[in-house]
Tab-separated table of C-alpha atoms and ligand atoms in Angstrom:
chain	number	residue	atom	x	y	z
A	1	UNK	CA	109.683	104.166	103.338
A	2	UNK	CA	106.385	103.197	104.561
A	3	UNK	CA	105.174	103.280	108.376
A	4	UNK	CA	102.204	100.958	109.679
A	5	UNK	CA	99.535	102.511	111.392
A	6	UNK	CA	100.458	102.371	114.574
A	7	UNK	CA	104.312	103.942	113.982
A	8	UNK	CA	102.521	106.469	111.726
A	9	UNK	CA	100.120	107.554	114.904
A	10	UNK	CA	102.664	107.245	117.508
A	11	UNK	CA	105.174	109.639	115.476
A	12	UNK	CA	101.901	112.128	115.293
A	13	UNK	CA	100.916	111.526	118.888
A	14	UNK	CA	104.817	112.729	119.699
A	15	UNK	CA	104.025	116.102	117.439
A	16	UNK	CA	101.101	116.623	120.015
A	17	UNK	CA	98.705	115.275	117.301
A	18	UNK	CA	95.777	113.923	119.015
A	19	UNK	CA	95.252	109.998	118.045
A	20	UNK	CA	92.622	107.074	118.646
A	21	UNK	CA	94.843	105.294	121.439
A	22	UNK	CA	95.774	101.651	120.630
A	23	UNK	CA	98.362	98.901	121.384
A	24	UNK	CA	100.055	96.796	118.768
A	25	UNK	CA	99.888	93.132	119.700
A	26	UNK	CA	101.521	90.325	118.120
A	27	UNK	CA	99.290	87.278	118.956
A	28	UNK	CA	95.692	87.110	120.986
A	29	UNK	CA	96.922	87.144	124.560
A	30	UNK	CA	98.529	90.072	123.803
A	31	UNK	CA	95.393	91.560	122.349
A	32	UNK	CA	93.535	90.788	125.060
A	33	UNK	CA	96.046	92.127	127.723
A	34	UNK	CA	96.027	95.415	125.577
A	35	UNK	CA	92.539	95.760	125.281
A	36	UNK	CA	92.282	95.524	129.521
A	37	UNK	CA	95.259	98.025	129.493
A	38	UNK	CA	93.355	100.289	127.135
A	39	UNK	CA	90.293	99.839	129.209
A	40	UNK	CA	92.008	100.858	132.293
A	41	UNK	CA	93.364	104.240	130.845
A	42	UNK	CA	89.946	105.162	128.647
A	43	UNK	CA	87.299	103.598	130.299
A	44	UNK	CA	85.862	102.454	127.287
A	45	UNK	CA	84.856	98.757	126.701
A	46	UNK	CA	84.430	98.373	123.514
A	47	UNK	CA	87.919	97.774	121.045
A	48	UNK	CA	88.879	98.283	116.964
A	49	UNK	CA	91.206	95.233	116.191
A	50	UNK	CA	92.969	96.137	113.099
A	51	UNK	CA	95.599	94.374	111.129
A	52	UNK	CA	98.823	96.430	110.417
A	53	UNK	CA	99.825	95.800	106.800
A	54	UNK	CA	101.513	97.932	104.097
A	55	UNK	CA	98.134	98.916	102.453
A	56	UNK	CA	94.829	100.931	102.868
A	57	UNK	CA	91.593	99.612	102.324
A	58	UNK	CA	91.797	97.202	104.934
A	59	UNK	CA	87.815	97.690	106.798
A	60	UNK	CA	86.573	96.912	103.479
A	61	UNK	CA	88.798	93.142	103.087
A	62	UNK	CA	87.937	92.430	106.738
A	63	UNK	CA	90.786	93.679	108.653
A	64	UNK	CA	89.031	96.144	111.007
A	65	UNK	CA	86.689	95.142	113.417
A	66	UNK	CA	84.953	96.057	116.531
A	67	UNK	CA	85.028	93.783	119.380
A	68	UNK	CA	82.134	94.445	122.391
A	69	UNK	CA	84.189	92.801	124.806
A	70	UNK	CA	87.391	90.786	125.606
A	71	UNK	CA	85.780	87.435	124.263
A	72	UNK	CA	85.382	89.124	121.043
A	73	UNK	CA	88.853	90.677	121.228
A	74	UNK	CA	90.281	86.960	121.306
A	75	UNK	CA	88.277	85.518	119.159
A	76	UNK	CA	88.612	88.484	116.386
A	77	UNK	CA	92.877	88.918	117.236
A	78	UNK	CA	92.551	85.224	116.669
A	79	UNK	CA	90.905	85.456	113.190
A	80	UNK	CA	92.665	88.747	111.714
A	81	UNK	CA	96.735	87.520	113.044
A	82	UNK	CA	97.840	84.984	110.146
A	83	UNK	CA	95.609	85.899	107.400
A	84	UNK	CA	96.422	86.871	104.257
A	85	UNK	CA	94.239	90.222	103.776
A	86	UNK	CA	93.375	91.087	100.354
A	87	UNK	CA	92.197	94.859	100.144
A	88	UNK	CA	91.446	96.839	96.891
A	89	UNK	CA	94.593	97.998	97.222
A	90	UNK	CA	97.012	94.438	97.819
A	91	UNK	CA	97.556	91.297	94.908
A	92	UNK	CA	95.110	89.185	94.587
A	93	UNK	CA	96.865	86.531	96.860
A	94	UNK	CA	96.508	89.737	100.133
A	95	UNK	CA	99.317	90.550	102.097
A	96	UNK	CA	100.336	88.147	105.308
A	97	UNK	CA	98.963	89.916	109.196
A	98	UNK	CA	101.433	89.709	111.362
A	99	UNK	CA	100.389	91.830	114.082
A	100	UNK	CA	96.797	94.251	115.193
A	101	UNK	CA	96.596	97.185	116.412
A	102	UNK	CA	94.090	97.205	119.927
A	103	UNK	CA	92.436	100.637	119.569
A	104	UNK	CA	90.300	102.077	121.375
A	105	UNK	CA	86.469	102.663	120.426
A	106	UNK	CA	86.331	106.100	119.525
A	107	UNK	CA	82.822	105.787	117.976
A	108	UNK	CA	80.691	106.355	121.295
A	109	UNK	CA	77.150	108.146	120.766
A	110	UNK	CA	77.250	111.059	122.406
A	111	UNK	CA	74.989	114.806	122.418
A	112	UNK	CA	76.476	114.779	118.481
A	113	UNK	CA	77.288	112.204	115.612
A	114	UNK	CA	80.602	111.541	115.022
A	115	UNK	CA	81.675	112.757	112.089
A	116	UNK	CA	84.586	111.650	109.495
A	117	UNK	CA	86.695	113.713	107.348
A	118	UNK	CA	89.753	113.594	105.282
A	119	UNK	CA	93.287	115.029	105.215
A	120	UNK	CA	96.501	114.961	103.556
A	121	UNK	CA	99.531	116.838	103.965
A	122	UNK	CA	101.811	116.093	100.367
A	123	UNK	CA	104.151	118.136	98.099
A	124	UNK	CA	102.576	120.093	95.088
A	125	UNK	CA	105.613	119.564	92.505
A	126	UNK	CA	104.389	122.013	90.287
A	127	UNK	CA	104.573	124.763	92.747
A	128	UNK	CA	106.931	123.237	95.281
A	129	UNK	CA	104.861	124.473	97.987
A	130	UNK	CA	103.578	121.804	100.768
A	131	UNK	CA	99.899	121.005	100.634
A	132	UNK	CA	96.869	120.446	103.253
A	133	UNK	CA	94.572	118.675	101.293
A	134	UNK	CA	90.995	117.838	103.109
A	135	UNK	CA	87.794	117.528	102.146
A	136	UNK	CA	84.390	116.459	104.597
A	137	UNK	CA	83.911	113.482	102.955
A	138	UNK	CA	86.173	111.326	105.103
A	139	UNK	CA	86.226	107.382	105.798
A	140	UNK	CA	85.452	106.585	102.375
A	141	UNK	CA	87.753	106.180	99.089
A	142	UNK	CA	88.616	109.616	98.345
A	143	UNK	CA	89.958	108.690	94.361
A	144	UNK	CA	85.881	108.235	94.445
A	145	UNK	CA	85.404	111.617	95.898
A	146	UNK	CA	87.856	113.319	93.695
A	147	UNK	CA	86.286	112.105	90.522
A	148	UNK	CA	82.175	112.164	91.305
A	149	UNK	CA	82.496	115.527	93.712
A	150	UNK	CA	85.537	117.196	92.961
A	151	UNK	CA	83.834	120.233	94.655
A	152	UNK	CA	84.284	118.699	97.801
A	153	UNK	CA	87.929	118.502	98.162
A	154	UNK	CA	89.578	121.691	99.274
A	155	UNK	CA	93.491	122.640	99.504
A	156	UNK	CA	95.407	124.814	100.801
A	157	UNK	CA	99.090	125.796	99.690
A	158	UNK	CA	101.973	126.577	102.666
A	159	UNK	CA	104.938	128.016	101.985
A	160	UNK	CA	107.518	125.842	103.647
A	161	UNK	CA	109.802	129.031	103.849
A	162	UNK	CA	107.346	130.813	106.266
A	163	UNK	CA	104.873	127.214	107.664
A	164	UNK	CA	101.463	127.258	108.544
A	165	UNK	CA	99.746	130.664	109.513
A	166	UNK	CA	97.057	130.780	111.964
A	167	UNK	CA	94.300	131.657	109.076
A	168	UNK	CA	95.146	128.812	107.279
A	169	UNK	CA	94.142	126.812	110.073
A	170	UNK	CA	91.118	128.530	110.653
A	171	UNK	CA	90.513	127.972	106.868
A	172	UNK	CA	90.799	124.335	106.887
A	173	UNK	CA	88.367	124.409	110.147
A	174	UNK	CA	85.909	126.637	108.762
A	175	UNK	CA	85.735	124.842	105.589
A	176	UNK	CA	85.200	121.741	107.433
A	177	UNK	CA	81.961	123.512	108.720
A	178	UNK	CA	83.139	123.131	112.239
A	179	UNK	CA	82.516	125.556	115.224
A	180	UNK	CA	83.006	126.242	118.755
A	181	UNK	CA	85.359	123.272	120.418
A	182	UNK	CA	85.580	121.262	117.738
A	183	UNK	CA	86.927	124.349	115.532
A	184	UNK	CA	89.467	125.026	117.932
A	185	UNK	CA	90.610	121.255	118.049
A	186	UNK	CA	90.752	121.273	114.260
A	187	UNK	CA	93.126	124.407	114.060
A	188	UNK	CA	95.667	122.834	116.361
A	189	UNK	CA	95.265	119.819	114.781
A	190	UNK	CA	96.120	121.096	111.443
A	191	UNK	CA	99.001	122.983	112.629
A	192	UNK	CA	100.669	120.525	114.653
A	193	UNK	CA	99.921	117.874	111.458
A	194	UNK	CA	101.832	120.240	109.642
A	195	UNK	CA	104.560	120.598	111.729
A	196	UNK	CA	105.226	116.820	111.969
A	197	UNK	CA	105.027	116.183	108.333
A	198	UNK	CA	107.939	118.953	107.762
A	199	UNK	CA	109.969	117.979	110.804
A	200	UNK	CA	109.976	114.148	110.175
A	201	UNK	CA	110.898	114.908	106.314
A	202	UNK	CA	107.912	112.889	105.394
A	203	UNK	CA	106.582	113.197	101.975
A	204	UNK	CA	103.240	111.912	102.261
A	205	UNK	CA	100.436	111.963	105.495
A	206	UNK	CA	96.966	110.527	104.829
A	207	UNK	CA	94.743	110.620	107.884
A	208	UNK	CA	91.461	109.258	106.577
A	209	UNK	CA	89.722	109.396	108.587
A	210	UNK	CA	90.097	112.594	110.855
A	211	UNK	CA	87.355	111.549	113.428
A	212	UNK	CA	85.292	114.462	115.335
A	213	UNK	CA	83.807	112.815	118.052
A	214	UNK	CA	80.710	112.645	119.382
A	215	UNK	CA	81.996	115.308	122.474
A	216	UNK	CA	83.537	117.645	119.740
A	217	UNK	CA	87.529	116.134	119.752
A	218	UNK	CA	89.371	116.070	116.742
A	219	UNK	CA	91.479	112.824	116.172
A	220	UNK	CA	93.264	110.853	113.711
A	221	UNK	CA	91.546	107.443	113.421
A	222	UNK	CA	93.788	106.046	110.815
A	223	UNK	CA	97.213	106.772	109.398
A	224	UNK	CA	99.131	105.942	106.497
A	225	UNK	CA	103.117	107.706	106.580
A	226	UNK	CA	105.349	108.018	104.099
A	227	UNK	CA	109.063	109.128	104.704
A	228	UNK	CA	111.689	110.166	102.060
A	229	UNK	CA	114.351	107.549	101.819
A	230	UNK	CA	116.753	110.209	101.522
A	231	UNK	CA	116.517	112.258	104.269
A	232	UNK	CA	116.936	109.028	106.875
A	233	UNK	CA	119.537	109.588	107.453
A	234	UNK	CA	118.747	112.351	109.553
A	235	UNK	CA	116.223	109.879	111.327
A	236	UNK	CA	117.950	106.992	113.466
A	237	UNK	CA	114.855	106.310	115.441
A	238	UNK	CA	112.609	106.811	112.499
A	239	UNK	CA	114.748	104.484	109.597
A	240	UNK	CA	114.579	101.430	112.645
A	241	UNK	CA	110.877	101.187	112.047
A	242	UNK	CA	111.034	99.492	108.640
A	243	UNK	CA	109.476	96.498	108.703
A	244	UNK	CA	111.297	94.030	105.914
A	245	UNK	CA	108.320	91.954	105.861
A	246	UNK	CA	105.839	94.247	103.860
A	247	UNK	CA	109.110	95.089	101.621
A	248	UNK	CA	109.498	92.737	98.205
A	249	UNK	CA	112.211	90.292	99.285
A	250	UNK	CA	114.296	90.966	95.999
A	251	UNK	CA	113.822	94.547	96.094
A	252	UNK	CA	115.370	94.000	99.882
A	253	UNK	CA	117.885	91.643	99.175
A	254	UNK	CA	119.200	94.281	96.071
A	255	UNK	CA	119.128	97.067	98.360
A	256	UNK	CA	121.903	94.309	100.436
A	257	UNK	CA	123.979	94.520	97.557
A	258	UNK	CA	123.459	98.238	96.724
A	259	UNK	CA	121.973	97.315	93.243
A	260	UNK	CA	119.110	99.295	92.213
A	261	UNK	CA	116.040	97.132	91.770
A	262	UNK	CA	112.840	97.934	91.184
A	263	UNK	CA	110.585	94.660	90.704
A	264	UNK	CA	107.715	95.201	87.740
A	265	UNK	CA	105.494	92.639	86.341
A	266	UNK	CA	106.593	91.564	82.612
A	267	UNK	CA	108.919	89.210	81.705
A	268	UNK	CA	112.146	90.959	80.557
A	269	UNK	CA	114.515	91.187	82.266
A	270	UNK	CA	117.102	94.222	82.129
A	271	UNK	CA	120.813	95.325	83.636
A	272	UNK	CA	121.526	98.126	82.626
A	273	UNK	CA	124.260	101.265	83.455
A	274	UNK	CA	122.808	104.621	84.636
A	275	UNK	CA	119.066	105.401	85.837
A	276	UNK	CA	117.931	107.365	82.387
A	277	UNK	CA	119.181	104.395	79.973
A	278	UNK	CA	117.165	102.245	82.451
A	279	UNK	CA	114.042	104.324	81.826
A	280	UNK	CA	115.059	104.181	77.855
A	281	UNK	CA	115.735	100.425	78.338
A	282	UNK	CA	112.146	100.118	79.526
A	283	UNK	CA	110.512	102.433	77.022
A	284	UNK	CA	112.319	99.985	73.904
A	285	UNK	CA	111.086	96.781	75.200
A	286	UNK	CA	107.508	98.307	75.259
A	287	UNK	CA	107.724	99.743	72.282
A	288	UNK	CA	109.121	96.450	70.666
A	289	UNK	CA	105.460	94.700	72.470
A	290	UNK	CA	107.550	93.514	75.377
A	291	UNK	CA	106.956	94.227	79.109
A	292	UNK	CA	110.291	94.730	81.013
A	293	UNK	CA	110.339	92.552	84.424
A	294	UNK	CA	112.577	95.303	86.151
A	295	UNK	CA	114.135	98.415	86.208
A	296	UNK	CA	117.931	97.406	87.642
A	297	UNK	CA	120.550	99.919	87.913
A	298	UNK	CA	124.000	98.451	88.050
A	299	UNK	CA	125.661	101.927	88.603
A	300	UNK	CA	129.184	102.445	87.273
A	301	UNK	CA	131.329	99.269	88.033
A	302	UNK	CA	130.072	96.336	85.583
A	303	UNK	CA	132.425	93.961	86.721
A	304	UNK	CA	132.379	90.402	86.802
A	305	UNK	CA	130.797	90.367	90.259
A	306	UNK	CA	128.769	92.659	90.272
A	307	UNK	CA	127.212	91.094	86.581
A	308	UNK	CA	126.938	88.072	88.184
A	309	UNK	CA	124.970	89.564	91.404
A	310	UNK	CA	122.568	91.422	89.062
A	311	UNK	CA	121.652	88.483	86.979
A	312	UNK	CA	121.185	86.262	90.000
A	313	UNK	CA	118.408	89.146	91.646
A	314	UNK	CA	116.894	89.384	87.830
A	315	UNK	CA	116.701	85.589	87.845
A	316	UNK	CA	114.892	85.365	91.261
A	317	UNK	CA	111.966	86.534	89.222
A	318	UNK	CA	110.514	83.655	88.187
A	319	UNK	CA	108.360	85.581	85.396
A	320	UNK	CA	112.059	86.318	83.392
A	321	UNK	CA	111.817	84.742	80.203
A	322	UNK	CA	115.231	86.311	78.665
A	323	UNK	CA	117.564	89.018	79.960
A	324	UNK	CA	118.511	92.543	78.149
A	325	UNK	CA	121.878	93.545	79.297
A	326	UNK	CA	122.146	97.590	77.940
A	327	UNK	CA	125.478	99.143	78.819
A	328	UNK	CA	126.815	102.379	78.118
A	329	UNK	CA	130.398	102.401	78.068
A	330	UNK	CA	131.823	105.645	78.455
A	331	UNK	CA	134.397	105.469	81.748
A	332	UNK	CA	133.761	101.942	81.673
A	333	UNK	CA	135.044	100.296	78.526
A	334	UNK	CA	132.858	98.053	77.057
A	335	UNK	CA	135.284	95.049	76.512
A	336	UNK	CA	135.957	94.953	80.057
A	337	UNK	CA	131.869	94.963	80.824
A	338	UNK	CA	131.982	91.853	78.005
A	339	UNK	CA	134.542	89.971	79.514
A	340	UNK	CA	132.806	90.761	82.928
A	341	UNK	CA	129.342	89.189	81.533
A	342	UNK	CA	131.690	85.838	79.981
A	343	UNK	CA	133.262	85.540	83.405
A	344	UNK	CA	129.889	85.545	85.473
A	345	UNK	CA	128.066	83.241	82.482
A	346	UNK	CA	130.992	80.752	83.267
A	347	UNK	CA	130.828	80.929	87.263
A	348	UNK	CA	127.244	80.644	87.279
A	349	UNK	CA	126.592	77.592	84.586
A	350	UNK	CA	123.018	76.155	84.792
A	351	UNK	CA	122.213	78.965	87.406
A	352	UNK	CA	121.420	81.313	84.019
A	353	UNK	CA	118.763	78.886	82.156
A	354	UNK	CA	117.257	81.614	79.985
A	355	UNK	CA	118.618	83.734	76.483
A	356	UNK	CA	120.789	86.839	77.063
A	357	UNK	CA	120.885	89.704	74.839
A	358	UNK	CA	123.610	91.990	75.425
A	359	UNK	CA	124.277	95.328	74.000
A	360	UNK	CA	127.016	97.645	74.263
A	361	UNK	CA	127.684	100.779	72.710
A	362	UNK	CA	130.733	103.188	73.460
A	363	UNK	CA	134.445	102.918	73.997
A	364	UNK	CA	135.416	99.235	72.236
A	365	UNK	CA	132.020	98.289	71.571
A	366	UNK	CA	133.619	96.372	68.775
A	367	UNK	CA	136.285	94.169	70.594
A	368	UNK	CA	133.253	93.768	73.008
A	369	UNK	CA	130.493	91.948	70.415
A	370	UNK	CA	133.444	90.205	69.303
A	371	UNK	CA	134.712	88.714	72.458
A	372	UNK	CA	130.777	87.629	73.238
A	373	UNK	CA	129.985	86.236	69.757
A	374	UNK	CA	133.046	83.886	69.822
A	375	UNK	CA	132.679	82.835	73.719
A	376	UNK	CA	130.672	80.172	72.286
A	377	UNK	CA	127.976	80.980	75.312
A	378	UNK	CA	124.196	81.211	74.647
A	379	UNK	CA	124.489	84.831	74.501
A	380	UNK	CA	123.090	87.496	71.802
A	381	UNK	CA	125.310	90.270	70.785
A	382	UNK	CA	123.997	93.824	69.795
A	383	UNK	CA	125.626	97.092	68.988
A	384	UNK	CA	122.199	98.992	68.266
A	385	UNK	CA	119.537	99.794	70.715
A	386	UNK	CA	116.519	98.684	68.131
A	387	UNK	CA	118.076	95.450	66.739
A	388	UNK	CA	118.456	94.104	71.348
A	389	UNK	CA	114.750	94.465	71.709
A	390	UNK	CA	114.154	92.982	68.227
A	391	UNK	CA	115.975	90.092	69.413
A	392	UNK	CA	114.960	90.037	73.236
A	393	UNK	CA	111.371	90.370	71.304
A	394	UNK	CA	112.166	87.251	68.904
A	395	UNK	CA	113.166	85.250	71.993
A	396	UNK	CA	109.917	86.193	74.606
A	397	UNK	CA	107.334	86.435	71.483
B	1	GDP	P1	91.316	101.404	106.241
B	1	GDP	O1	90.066	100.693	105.838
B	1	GDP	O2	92.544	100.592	105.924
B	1	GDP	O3	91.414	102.773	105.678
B	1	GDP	O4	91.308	101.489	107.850
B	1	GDP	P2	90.735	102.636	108.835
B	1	GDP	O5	91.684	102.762	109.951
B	1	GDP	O6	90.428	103.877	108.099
B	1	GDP	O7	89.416	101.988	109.407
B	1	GDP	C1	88.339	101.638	108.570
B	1	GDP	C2	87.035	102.035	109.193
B	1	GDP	O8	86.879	101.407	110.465
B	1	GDP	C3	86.876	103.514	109.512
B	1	GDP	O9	86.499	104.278	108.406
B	1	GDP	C4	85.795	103.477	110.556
B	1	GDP	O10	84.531	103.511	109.937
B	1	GDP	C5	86.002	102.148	111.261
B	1	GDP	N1	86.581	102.395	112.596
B	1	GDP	C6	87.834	102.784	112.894
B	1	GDP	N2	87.962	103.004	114.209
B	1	GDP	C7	86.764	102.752	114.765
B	1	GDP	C8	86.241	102.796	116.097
B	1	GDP	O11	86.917	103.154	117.052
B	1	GDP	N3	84.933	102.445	116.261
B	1	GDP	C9	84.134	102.071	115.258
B	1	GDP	N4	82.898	101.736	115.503
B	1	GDP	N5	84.584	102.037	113.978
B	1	GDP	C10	85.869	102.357	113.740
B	2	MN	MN1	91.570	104.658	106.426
């Protein structure tokens, strides 16, 4: 699960994290009011408006922008709410502003520059150690850095056993190249970066940028917060801060219905028992020249119902040209899961309008192609994996 910004800097600020201070407002009287509010606390005049959306990239699309006074705060809260903001990392059609986040300038000139720089805190799989990773060249695309100055990105591996250590903090500073105040701020900003990211089970923080300012404080300018599904559980306050509007309304609406979904962009679409078949499902259709249009999991039960709830999510897709039903039956009996697809086909009439394939392999395959091939429905019968795709392939081309 994905946090915006602003729920991404407020669960840092509560770590002790320092943050650029904003306000999330909804419309422009509400940016305006925060801007005053913000004004009142920092003294400064001068705002960041920036729209809170599921993606990075946003300064460069025109979602960030700096507003000189409360005129400009309108008039940009105005233009940013509403729009669809297409970033290099959203569709092509952008993804829908709902609300901004009123921040304060952080930017002010001062006896130094200000300075940008980047940092991650993620999960090395392949040692299953936690990872800082940071580099100086902040505020800028670091998939850019990491492939034209790979020299510039440093890491640095924490046991999650034993947490941060005081040198490694020091590390990360000194590496930085910072000293006196500022290399103090950066060490407690590190550690207490750490500590959030292991005590809110997250499993990805990017802070790009980590701002030094121009009086030597260390701050997170941006945020983008990843939490692990599973451990939510453990997170009341945390889970309540999805937002279903930057989700994929299928994927959402599956989730309902505890199906499995996983939207994807080609035109097959597949139901299928158990995650790995799924992935092997996939895999075929590709291999046949297809491109599958989802992974769906229909977990254990393939009854009637359920079938017919899983074809009416696949069908949602309007890119499904023809369906791949792949089921394993091995405590489910396959001649139950065939009578369960007949049943649904029936109940849902016109509702299917495009070819079904359906294999099934395991206990009574047999009495299972038979009771499909003589249902008299428009549905294609399979026992073997290659011979499905060849015939999902014959009907998608
Ligand atoms: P992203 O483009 O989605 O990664 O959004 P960021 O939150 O990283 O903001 C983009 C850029 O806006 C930053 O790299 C900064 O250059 C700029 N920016 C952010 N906050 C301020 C601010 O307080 N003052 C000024 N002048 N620029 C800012
Ligand atoms: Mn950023």
């Amino acid at each position: 699960m994905n946090l915006h910004e602003y729920q991404g800097k407020e669960l840092l600020s509560s770590f002790g994290v320092r943050i650029q201070r904003g306000i999330v407002a909804q419309n422009a009287g509400e940016a305006v009011d925060a801007a005053k509010k913000l004004t009142e606390e920092t003294g400064t005049g001068w705002h960041v408006i920036k729209a809170q959306v599921h993606a990075g990239g946003r300064g460069k699309g025109g979602g960030v922008k700096l507003a000189k006074n409360l005129d400009e705060v309108k008039t940009i809260a105005n233009q940013i709410i509403g729009m669809n903001l297409v970033t290099p990392q959203t569709s092509a059609e952008g993804k829908k502003v709902h609300q901004v986040l009123i921040a304060e300038d952080v930017y002010y000139p001062g006896d130094s520059e200000p300075e940008e720089y980047y940092m991650s805190v993620l999960l090395n799989r392949s040692t299953g150690r936690n990872m800082i990773m940071y580099s100086t060249e902040g505020g800028m695309d670091i998939e850019t850095v990491a492939e034209e100055t790979p020299h510039l990105i440093f890491t640095e591996e924490i046991d999650p056993a034993i947490g941060i250590l005081p040198f490694q903090a020091r590390k990360v500073a000194f590496n930085l190249g910072l000293s006196g105040t500022a290399f103090k701020e950066m060490t407690r900003f590190v550690t207490s970066l750490y500590t959030a990211y292991v005590k809110s089970d997250a499993s990805l923080f990017e802070i790009n940028p980590v701002l030094k300012t121009s009086d030597d404080k260390i701050m997170a300018v941006d945020s983008k917060v990843t939490l692990d599904d599973n451990a939510l559980y453990r997170h009341k306050d945390l889970a309540e801060l999805r937002d279903l509007r930057e989700e994929n309304p299928i994927e959402v609406e599956a989730k309902e219905v505890g199906l499995n979904y996983v939207d994807l962009d080609g035109n097959v679409g597949c139901m299928v028992n158990g995650a790995g078949l799924a992935m092997a499902t996939m895999d075929l259709i590709k291999q046949a020249g297809g491109e599958p249009a989802n992974f769906l999991d229909v977990g254990g039960t393939a009854d009637a119902a359920r079938v017919e709830t899983a074809f009416r999510i696949i069908l949602k897709d309007p890119n499904v040209k023809a369906i791949l039903v792949n089921i394993f039956g091995g405590i489910v009996r396959c001649d139950r899961v065939a009578q369960g697809i007949v049943d649904a086909y029936k109940n849902m009439g016109d509702a299917i309008n495009v070819p079904i394939i359906v294999r099934l392999q395991g206990t009574n395959a047999d009495i299972a192609k038979e009771l499909i091939d003589s249902s008299g429905l428009d549905v294609q019968s399979a026992i073997e994996f290659q011979e499905a795709a060849d015939k999902v392939q014959a009907v998608v081309g």
